[in-house]
CSV table of C-alpha atoms in Angstrom, one decimal:
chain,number,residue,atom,x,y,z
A,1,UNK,CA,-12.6,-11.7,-17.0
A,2,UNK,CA,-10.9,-10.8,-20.0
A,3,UNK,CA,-9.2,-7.8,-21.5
A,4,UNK,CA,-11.4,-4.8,-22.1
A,5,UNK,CA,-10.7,-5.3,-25.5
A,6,UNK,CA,-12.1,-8.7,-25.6
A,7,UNK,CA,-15.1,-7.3,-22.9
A,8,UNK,CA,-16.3,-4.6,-25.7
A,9,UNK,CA,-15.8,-7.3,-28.6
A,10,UNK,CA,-17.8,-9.7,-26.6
A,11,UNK,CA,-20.4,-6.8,-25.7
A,12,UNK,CA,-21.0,-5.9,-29.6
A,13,UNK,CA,-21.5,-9.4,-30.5
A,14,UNK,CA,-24.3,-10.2,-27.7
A,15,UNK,CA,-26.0,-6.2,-28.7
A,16,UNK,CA,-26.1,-8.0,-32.6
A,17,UNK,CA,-27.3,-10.9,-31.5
A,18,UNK,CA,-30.0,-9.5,-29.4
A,19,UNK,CA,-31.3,-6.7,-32.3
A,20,UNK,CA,-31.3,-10.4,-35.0
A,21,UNK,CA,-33.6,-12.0,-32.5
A,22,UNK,CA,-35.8,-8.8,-31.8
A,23,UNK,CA,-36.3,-8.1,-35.9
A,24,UNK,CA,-39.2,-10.7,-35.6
A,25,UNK,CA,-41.1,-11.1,-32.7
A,26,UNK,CA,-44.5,-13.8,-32.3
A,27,UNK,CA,-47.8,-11.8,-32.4
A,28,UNK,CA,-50.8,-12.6,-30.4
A,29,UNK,CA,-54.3,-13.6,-32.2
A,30,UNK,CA,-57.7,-12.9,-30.6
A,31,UNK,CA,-58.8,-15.4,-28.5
A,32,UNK,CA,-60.3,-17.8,-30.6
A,33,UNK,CA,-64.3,-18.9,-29.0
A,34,UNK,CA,-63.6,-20.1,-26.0
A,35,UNK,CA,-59.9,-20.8,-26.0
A,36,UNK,CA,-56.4,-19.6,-25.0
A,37,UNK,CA,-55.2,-16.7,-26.8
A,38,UNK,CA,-52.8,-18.0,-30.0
A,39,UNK,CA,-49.1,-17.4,-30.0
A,40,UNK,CA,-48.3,-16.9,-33.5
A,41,UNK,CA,-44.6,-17.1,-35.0
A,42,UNK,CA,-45.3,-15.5,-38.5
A,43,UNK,CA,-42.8,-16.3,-41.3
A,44,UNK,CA,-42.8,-14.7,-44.7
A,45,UNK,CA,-42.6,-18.6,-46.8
A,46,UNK,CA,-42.0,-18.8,-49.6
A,47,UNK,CA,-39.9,-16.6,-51.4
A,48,UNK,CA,-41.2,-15.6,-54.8
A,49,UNK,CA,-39.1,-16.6,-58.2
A,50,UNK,CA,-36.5,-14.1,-58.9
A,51,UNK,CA,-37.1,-11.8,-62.3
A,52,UNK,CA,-36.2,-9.3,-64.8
A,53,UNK,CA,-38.7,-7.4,-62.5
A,54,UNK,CA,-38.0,-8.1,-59.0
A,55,UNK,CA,-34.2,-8.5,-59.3
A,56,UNK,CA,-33.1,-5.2,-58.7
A,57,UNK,CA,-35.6,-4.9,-55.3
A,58,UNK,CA,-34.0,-8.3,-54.0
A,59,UNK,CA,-30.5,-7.4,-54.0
A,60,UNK,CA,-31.6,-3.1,-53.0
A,61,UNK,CA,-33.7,-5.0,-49.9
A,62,UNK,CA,-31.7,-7.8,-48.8
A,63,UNK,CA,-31.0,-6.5,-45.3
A,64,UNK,CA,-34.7,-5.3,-45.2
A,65,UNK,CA,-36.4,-8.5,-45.2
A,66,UNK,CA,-37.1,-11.0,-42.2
A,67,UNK,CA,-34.6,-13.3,-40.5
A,68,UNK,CA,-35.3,-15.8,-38.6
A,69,UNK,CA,-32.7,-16.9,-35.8
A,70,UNK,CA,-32.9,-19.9,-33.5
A,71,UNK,CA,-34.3,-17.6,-31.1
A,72,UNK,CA,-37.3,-16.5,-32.6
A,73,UNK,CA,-39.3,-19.7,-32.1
A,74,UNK,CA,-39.4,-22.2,-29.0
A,75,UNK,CA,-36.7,-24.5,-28.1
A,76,UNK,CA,-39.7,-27.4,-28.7
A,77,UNK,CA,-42.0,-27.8,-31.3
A,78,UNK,CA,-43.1,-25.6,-34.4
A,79,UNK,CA,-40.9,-28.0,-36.9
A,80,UNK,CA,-42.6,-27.1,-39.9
A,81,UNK,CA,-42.3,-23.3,-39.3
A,82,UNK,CA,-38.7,-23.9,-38.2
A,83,UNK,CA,-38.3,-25.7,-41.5
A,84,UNK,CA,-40.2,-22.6,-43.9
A,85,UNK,CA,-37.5,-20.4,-41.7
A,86,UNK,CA,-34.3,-22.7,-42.4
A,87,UNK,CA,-35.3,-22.4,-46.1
A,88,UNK,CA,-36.1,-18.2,-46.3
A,89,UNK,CA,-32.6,-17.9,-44.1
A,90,UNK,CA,-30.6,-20.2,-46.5
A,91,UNK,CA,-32.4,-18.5,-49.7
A,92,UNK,CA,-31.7,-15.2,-48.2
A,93,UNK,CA,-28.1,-16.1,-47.8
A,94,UNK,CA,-28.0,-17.5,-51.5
A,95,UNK,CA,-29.3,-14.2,-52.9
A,96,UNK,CA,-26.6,-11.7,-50.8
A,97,UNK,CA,-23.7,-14.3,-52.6
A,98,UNK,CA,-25.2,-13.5,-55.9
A,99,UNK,CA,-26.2,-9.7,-55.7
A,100,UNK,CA,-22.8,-9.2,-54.1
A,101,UNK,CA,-21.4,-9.8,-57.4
A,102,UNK,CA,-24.1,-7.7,-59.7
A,103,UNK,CA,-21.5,-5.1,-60.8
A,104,UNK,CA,-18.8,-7.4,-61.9
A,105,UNK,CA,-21.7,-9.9,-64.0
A,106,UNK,CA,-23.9,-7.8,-64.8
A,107,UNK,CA,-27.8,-8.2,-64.4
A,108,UNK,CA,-28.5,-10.8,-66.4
A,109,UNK,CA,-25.9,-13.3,-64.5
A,110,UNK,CA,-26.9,-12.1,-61.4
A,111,UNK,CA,-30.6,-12.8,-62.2
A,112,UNK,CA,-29.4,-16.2,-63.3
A,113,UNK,CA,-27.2,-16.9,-60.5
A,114,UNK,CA,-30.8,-16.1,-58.2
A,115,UNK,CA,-32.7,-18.2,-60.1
A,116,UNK,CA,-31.1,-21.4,-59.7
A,117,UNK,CA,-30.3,-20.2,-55.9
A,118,UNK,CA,-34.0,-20.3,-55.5
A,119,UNK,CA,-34.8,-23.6,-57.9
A,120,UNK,CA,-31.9,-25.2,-55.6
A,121,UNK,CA,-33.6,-23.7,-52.3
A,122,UNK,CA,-37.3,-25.1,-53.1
A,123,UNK,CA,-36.0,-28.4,-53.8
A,124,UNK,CA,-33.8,-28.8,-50.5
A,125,UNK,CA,-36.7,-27.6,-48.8
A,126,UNK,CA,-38.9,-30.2,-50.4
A,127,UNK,CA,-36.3,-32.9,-50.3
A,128,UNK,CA,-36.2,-32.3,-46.5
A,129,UNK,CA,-40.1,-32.4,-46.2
A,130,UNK,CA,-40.0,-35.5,-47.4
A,131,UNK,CA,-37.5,-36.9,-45.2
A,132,UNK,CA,-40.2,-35.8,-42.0
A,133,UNK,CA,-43.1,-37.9,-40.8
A,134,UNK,CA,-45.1,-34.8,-41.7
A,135,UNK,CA,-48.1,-33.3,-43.6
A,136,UNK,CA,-46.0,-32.7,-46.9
A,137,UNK,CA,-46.4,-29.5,-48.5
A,138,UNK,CA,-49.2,-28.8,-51.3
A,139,UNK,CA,-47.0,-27.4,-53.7
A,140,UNK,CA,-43.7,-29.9,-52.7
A,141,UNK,CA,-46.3,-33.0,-54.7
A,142,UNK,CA,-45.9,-31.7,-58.1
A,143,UNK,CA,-42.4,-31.8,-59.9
A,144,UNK,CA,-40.1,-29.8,-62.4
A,145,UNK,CA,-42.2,-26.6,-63.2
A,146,UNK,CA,-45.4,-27.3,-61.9
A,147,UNK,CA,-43.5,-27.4,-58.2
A,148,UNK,CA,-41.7,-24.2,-59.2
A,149,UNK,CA,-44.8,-22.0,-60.2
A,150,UNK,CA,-46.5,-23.4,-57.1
A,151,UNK,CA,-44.4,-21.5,-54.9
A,152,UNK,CA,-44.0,-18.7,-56.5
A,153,UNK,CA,-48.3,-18.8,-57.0
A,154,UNK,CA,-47.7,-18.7,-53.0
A,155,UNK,CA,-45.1,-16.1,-51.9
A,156,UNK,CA,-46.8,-13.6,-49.9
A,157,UNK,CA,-44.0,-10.7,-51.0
A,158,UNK,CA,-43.4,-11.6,-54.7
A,159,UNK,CA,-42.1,-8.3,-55.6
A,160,UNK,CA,-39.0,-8.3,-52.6
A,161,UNK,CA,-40.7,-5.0,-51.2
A,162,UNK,CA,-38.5,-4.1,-48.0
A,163,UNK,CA,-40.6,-5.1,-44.6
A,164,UNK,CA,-38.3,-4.6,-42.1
A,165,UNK,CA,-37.3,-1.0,-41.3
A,166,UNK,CA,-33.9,-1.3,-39.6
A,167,UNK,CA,-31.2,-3.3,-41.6
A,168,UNK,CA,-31.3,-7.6,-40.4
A,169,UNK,CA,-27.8,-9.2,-40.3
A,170,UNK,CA,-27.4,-12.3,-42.5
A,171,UNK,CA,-27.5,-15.7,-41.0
A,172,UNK,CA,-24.9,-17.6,-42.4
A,173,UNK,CA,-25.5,-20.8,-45.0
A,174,UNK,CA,-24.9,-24.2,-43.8
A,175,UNK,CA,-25.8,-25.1,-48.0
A,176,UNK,CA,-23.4,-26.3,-51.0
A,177,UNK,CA,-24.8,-24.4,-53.5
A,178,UNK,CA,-22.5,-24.7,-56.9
A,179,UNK,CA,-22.5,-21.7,-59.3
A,180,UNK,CA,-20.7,-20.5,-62.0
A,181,UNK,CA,-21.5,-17.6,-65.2
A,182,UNK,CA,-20.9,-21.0,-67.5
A,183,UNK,CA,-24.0,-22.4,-66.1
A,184,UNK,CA,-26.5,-19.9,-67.6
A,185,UNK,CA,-27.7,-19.6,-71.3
A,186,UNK,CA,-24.8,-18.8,-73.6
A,187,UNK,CA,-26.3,-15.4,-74.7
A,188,UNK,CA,-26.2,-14.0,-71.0
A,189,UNK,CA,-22.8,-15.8,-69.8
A,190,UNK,CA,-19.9,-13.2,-69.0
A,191,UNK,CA,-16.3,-13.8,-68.8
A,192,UNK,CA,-15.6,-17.1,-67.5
A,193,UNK,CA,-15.9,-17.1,-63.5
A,194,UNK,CA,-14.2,-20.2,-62.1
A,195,UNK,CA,-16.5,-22.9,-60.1
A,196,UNK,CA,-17.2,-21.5,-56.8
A,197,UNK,CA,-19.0,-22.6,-53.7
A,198,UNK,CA,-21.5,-19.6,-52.3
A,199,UNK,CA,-19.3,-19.0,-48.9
A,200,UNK,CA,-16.5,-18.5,-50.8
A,201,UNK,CA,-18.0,-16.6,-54.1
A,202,UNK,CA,-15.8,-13.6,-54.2
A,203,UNK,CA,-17.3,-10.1,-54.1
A,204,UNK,CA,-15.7,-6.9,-54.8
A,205,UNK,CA,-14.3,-5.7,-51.6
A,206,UNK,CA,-16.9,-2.6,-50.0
A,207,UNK,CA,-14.6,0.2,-50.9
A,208,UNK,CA,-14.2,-1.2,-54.6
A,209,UNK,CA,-16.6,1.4,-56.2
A,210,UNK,CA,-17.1,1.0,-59.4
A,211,UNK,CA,-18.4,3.0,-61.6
A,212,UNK,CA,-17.1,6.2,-59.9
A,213,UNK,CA,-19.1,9.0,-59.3
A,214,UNK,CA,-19.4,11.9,-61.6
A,215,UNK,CA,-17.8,15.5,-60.9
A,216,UNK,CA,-20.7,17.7,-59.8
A,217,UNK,CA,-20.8,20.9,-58.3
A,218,UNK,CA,-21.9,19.0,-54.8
A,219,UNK,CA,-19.1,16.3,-54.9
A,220,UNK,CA,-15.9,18.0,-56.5
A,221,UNK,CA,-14.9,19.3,-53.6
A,222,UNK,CA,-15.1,15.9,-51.6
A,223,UNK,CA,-13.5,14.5,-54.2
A,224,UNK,CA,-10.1,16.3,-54.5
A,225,UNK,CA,-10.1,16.8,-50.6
A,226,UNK,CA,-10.5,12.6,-49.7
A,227,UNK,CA,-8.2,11.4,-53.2
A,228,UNK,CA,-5.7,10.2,-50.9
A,229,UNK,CA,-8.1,8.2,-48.7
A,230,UNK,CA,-9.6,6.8,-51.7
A,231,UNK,CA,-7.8,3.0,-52.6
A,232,UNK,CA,-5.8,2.7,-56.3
A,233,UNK,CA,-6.6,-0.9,-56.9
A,234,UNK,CA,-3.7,-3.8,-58.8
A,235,UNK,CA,-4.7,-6.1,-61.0
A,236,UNK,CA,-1.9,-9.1,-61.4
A,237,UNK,CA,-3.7,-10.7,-58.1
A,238,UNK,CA,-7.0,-11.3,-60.9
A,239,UNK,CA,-4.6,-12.8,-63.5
A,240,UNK,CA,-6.3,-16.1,-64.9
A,241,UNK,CA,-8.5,-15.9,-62.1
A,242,UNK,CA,-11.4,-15.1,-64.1
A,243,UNK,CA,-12.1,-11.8,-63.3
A,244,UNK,CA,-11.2,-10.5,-66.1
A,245,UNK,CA,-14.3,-7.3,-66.1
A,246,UNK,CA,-13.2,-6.5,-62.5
A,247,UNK,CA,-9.7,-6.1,-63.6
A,248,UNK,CA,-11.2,-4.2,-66.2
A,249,UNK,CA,-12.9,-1.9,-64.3
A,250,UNK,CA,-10.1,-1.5,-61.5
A,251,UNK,CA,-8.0,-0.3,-64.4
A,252,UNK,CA,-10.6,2.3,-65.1
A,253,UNK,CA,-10.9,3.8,-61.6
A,254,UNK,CA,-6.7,3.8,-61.4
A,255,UNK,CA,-6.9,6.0,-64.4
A,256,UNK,CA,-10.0,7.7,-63.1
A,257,UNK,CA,-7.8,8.3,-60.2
A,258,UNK,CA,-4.9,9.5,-61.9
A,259,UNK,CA,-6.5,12.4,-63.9
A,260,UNK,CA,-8.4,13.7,-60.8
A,261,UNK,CA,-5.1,14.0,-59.4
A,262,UNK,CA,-4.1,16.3,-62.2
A,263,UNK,CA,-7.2,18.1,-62.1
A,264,UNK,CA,-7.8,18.9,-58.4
A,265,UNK,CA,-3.8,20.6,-58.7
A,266,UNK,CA,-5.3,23.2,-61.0
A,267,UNK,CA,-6.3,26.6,-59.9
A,268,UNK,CA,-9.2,27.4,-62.2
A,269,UNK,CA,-11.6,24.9,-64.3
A,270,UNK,CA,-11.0,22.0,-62.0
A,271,UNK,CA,-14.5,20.7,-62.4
A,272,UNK,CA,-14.7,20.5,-66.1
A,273,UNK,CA,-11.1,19.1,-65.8
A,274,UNK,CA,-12.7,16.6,-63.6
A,275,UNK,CA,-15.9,15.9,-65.8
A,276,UNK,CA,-13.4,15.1,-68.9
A,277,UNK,CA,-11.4,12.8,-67.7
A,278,UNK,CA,-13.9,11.0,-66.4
A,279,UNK,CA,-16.6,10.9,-69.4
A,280,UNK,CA,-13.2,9.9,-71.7
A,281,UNK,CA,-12.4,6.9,-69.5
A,282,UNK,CA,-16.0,5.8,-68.8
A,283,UNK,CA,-16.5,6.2,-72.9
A,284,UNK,CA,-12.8,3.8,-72.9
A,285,UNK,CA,-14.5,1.5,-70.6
A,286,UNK,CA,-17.1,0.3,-72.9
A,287,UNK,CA,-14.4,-0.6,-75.4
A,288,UNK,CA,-11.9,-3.8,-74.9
A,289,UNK,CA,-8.7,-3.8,-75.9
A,290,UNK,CA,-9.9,-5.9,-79.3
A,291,UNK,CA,-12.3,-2.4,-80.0
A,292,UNK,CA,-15.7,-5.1,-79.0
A,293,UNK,CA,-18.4,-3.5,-76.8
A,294,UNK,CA,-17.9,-4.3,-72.6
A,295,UNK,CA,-20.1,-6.6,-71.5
A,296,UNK,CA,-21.6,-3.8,-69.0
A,297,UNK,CA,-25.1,-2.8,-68.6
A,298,UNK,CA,-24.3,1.1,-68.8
A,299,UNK,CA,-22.5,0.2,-72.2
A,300,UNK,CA,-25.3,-1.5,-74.2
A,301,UNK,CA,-26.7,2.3,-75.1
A,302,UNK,CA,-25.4,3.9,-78.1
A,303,UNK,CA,-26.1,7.6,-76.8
A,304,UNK,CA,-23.0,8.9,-74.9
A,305,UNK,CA,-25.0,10.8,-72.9
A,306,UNK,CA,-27.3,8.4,-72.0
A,307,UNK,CA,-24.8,6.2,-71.3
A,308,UNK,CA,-23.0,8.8,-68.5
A,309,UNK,CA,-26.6,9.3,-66.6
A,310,UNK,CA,-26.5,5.4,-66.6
A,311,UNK,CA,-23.1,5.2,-65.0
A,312,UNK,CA,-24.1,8.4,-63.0
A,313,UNK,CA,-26.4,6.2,-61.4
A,314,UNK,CA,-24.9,3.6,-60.5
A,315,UNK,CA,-22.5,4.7,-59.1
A,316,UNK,CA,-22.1,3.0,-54.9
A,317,UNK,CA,-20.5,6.4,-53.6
A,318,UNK,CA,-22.1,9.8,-56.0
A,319,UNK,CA,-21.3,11.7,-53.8
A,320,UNK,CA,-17.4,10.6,-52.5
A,321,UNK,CA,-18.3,10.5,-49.0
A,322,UNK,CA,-17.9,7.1,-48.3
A,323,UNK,CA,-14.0,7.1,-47.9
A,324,UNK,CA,-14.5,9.8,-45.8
A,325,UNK,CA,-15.8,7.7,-43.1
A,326,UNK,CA,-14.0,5.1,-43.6
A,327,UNK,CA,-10.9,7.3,-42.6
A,328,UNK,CA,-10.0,5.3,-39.5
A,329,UNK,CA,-8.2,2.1,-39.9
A,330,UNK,CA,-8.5,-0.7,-37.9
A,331,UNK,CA,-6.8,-4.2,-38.0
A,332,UNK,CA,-9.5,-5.1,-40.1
A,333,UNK,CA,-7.0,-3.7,-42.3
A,334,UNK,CA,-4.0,-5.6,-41.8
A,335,UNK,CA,-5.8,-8.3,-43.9
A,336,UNK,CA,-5.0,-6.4,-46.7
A,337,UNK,CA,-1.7,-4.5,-45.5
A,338,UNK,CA,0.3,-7.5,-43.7
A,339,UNK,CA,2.7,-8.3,-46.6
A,340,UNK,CA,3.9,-5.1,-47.0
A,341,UNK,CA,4.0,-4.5,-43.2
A,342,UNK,CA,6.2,-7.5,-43.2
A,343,UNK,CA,8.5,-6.5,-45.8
A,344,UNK,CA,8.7,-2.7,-44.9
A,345,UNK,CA,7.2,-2.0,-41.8
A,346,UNK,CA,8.2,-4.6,-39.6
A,347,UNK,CA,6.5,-4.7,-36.0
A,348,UNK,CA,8.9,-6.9,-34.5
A,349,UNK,CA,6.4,-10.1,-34.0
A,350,UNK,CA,4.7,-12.3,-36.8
A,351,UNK,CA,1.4,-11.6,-38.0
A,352,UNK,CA,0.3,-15.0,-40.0
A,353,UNK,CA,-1.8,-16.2,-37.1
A,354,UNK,CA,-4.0,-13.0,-37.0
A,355,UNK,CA,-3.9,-13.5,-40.6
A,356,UNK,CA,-4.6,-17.1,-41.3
A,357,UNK,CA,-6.9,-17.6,-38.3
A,358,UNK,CA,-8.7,-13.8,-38.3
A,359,UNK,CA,-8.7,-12.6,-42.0
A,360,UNK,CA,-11.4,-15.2,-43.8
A,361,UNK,CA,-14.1,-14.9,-41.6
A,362,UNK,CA,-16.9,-12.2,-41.7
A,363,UNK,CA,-16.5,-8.6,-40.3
A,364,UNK,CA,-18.0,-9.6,-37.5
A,365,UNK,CA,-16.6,-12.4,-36.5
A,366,UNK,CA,-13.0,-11.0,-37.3
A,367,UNK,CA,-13.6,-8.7,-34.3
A,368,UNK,CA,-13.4,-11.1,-31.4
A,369,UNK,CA,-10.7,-12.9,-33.2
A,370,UNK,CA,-8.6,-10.1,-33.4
A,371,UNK,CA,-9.3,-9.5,-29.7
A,372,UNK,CA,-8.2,-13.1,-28.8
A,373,UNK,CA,-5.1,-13.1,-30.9
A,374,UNK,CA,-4.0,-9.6,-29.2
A,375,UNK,CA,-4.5,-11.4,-26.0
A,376,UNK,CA,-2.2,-14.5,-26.9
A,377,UNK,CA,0.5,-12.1,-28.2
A,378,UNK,CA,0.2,-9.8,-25.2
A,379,UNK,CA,0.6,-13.5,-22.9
A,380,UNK,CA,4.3,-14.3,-24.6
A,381,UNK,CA,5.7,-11.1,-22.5
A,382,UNK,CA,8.7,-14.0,-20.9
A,383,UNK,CA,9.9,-14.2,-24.3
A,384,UNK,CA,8.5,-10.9,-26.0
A,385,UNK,CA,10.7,-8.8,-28.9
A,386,UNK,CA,12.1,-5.5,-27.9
A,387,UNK,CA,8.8,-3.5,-29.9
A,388,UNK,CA,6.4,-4.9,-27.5
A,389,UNK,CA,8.7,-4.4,-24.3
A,390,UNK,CA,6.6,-0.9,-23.8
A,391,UNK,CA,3.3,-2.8,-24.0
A,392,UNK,CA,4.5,-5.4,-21.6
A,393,UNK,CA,5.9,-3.0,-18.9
A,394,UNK,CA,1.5,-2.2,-18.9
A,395,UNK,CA,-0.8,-4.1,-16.8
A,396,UNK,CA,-2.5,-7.3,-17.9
A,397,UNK,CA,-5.4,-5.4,-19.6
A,398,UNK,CA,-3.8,-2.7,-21.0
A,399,UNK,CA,-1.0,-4.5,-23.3
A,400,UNK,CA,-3.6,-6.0,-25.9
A,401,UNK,CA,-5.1,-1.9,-26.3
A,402,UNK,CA,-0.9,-1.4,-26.6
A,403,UNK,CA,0.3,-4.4,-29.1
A,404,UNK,CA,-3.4,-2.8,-31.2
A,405,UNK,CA,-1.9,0.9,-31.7
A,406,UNK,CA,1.5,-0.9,-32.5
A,407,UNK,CA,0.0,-3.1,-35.7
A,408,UNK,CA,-2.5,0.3,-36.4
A,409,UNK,CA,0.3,2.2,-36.5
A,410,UNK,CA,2.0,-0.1,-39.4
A,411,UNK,CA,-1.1,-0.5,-40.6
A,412,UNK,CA,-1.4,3.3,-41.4
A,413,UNK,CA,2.1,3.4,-42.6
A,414,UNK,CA,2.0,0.6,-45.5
A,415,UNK,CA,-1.9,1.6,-46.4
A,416,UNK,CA,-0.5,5.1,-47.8
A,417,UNK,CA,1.9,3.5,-50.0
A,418,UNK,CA,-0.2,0.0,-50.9
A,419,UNK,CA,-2.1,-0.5,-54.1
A,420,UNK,CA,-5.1,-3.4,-53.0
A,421,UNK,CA,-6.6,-6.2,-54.7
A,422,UNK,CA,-10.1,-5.8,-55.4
A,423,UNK,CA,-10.8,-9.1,-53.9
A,424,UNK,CA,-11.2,-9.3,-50.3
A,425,UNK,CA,-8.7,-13.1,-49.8
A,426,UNK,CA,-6.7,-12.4,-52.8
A,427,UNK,CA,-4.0,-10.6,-50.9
C-alpha cells in the first residue's frame, strides 16, 4: 500500500488532476429539430496575437484561462477540436515561460518573446493540419502575415480577459520552442540571455521579489518582524551566465536588506529610516556601474517620484506578507540548501539522488518524488548509518515521516545561515 507519506502525495496529485479536468466541462445545446440533444466540447481557439495592449493581461491571467486535459474530450473522435486544444495548451505553456521572465527583460522582451511563441504556435498548428486527411483550416491557406492576421481576426478573447474563476494548472509543453533577447529588434534587446529551450528558460525563483515593497505605515511592521525569513540573495552563481539585470537587481534587495536591518534596530523614526534607504537604492538601481540608465521599465521616467510609485507598484509582495507564509520549510527546500547541509550539517546519508532525481522537476511533481526517495532510503535499514538508526527502530510506515523531520531539521539549520541563487537549478 505504501507509506502514508506516499498515500497523501499520491492523494494531492489525483485531487489536481481531478479540479484540471473539471475547469472545462462539455455543455449541452437544445435539441436541434428533431434530433438528439448536442454534446458540445467548447474550446476557446485561437489565441489572439500578443501586444503592447494585451501583454500585461496575458501574463496577470495565465492561470485564469482554459485548459484542456486529455480528459475533457472522448477517448474517440473530436480530432480537430483535440488538435485547436493541443495548440491553446502548448501556447498557454509558451506564454507562462515568457511572462515568468517579465521582471528580469522587461516588457518589451517579454512582448517579443510572446510574439514569436504565438507566430511559432500557429504554424505548428497549421503544419500539423496539414499533415491530417482533414478539412484544413480557413485561415491555415494563406501564408506569412495574411495567416497571422487571420487568426488573430478570429480569436474569440483577443484582449486575454480572465474566464476561469479558480486558478487552472499548466499542462506541460511537449514543443522545442528556441528563444533568446538576441532574437528581437536591436532597440528592445536586453542584456544578452543565452539560447534557451522553453522547459528550461530560467525564471526568477517565487520568493525572488524584486522590486521590494515600499515602507508604509501598513507594511513596516511586517517588514522588520519577518527580515529574517526574508532570503539575501548571491550573485557569483549568475557570473557569465547572462543574467546580468538579475544580478543587478539581487544586489539591490541585499542592500535593501541590509539597511532595513539597521533601521528596524532603531527606537524612534524607523519608518522614515526605512523609506530612505529604500528610495536611495531604488534611485542606485536605475544607474549602472558605467553611470548609463538600467534597462528597467520603472527607470525610463525622469521624475523621482514618479519613478518610486512605479516601483511601488510593481512590487510581487507590497505588503511583506508573503515570507510570512512561506515560514514552513519543506524538502522542497533542500534543493536549494543540500550543499551546505553537506558541508556543515551533515545528516549521516547522501542526498544527490533526492537531488539529481527530485530537484528539476516541477513543484508538483517533486512531491511524490520526494515521497519515493524517503521510501528507498527508509528500505536500506540492514545497512543504515547511526542518524537513521532512531527512524529504523519505527514501523515500516513511520520511518519515511522520520528520515523527513531528520533532512527538515538540516534543512532549517543551513537555510538561516545560506545566501540563495536567484535561479531555481543554479545551486
Amino acid at each position: 500500500m505504501g507509506s502514508p507519506a506516499a498515500r497523501a502525495c499520491c492523494t494531492a496529485l489525483v485531487l489536481v488532476l481531478l479540479s484540471s479536468a473539471s475547469e472545462g466541462r462539455p455543455s449541452f445545446r437544445p435539441r436541434s429539430a428533431g434530433g438528439p440533444p448536442r454534446l458540445e466540447y467548447p474550446v476557446e481557439f485561437p489565441l489572439g496575437q500578443p501586444t503592447f495592449d494585451n501583454i500585461q493581461a496575458i501574463c496577470i491571467n495565465g492561470d485564469h484561462r482554459p485548459r484542456y486535459p486529455d480528459s475533457y474530450f472522448p477517448v474517440s473522435g473530436y480530432g480537430k477540436l483535440k488538435r485547436m486544444a493541443s495548440s491553446v495548451n502548448e501556447l498557454e505553456y509558451l506564454l507562462n515561460a515568457c511572462c515568468g521572465s517579465n521582471h528580469t527583460w522587461g516588457i518589451e522582451v517579454t512582448l517579443c518573446c510572446a510574439s514569436m511563441a504565438w507566430k511559432f504556435a500557429i504554424n505548428s498548428y497549421c503544419e500539423e493540419d496539414a499533415s491530417i486527411k482533414d478539412r484544413q483550416s480557413e485561415c491555415c491557406k494563406p501564408r506569412g502575415s495574411d495567416r497571422l492576421n487571420c487568426f488573430h481576426n478570429e480569436a474569440p478573447n483577443p484582449n486575454y480577459t480572465a474566464t476561469q474563476e479558480l486558478p487552472v494548472p499548466q499542462i506541460p509543453s511537449t514543443e522545442t520552442f528556441d528563444f533568446t533577447p538576441t532574437d528581437c529588434p536591436r532597440k528592445i534587446q536586453s542584456p544578452y540571455v543565452p539560447r534557451a529551450q522553453t522547459n528550461v528558460i530560467q525564471s526568477p525563483k517565487k520568493d525572488f521579489n524584486f522590486p521590494p515593497g515600499r515602507p508604509s505605515a501598513d507594511n513596516i511592521e511586517s517588514l522588520c518582524r519577518d527580515q529574517k525569513l526574508r532570503p539575501l540573495y548571491k550573485v557569483n552563481c549568475l557570473r557569465n551566465s547572462g543574467y546580468e539585470l538579475m544580478s543587478h537587481q539581487a544586489k539591490t534587495i541585499n542592500r535593501v536588506e541590509k539597511g532595513f536591518k539597521q533601521c528596524c534596530k532603531k527606537k524612534q523614526g524607523v519608518l522614515e529610516c526605512a523609506d530612505q534607504k529604500w528610495r536611495e537604492e531604488l534611485s542606485k538601481f536605475c544607474l549602472n556601474k558605467n553611470g548609463e540608465p538600467v534597462d528597467f521599465e520603472c527607470c525610463f521616467d525622469n521624475v523621482e517620484d514618479s519613478r518610486y510609485t512605479c516601483f511601488k507598484n510593481l512590487s510581487p509582495d507590497p505588503y511583506y506578507n508573503l515570507t510570512s507564509a512561506a515560514k514552513e520549510l519543506s524538502l522542497h527546500n533542500i534543493c536549494d540548501t543540500h550543499k551546505i547541509i553537506t558541508k556543515k550539517f551533515p545528516v549521516g546519508f547522501p542526498l544527490k539522488s533526492f537531488v539529481n532525481q527530485c530537484c528539476p522537476l516541477s513543484e508538483e511533481e517533486r512531491v511524490l518524488c520526494f515521497a519515493q526517495e524517503l521510501i528507498a532510503v527508509s528500505k536500506q535499514c540492514w545497512n543504515s548509518p547511526p542518524s537513521l538508526r532512531h527512524c529504523c527502530s519505527m514501523s515500516s510506515h513511520e520511518r519515511p515521516q522520520c528520515i523527513s523531520k531528520i533532512i527538515v531539521n538540516a534543512i532549517t539549520k543551513a537555510s538561516s545561515e545560506k545566501k540563495k541563487c536567484p535561479l531555481p537549478y543554479i545551486l
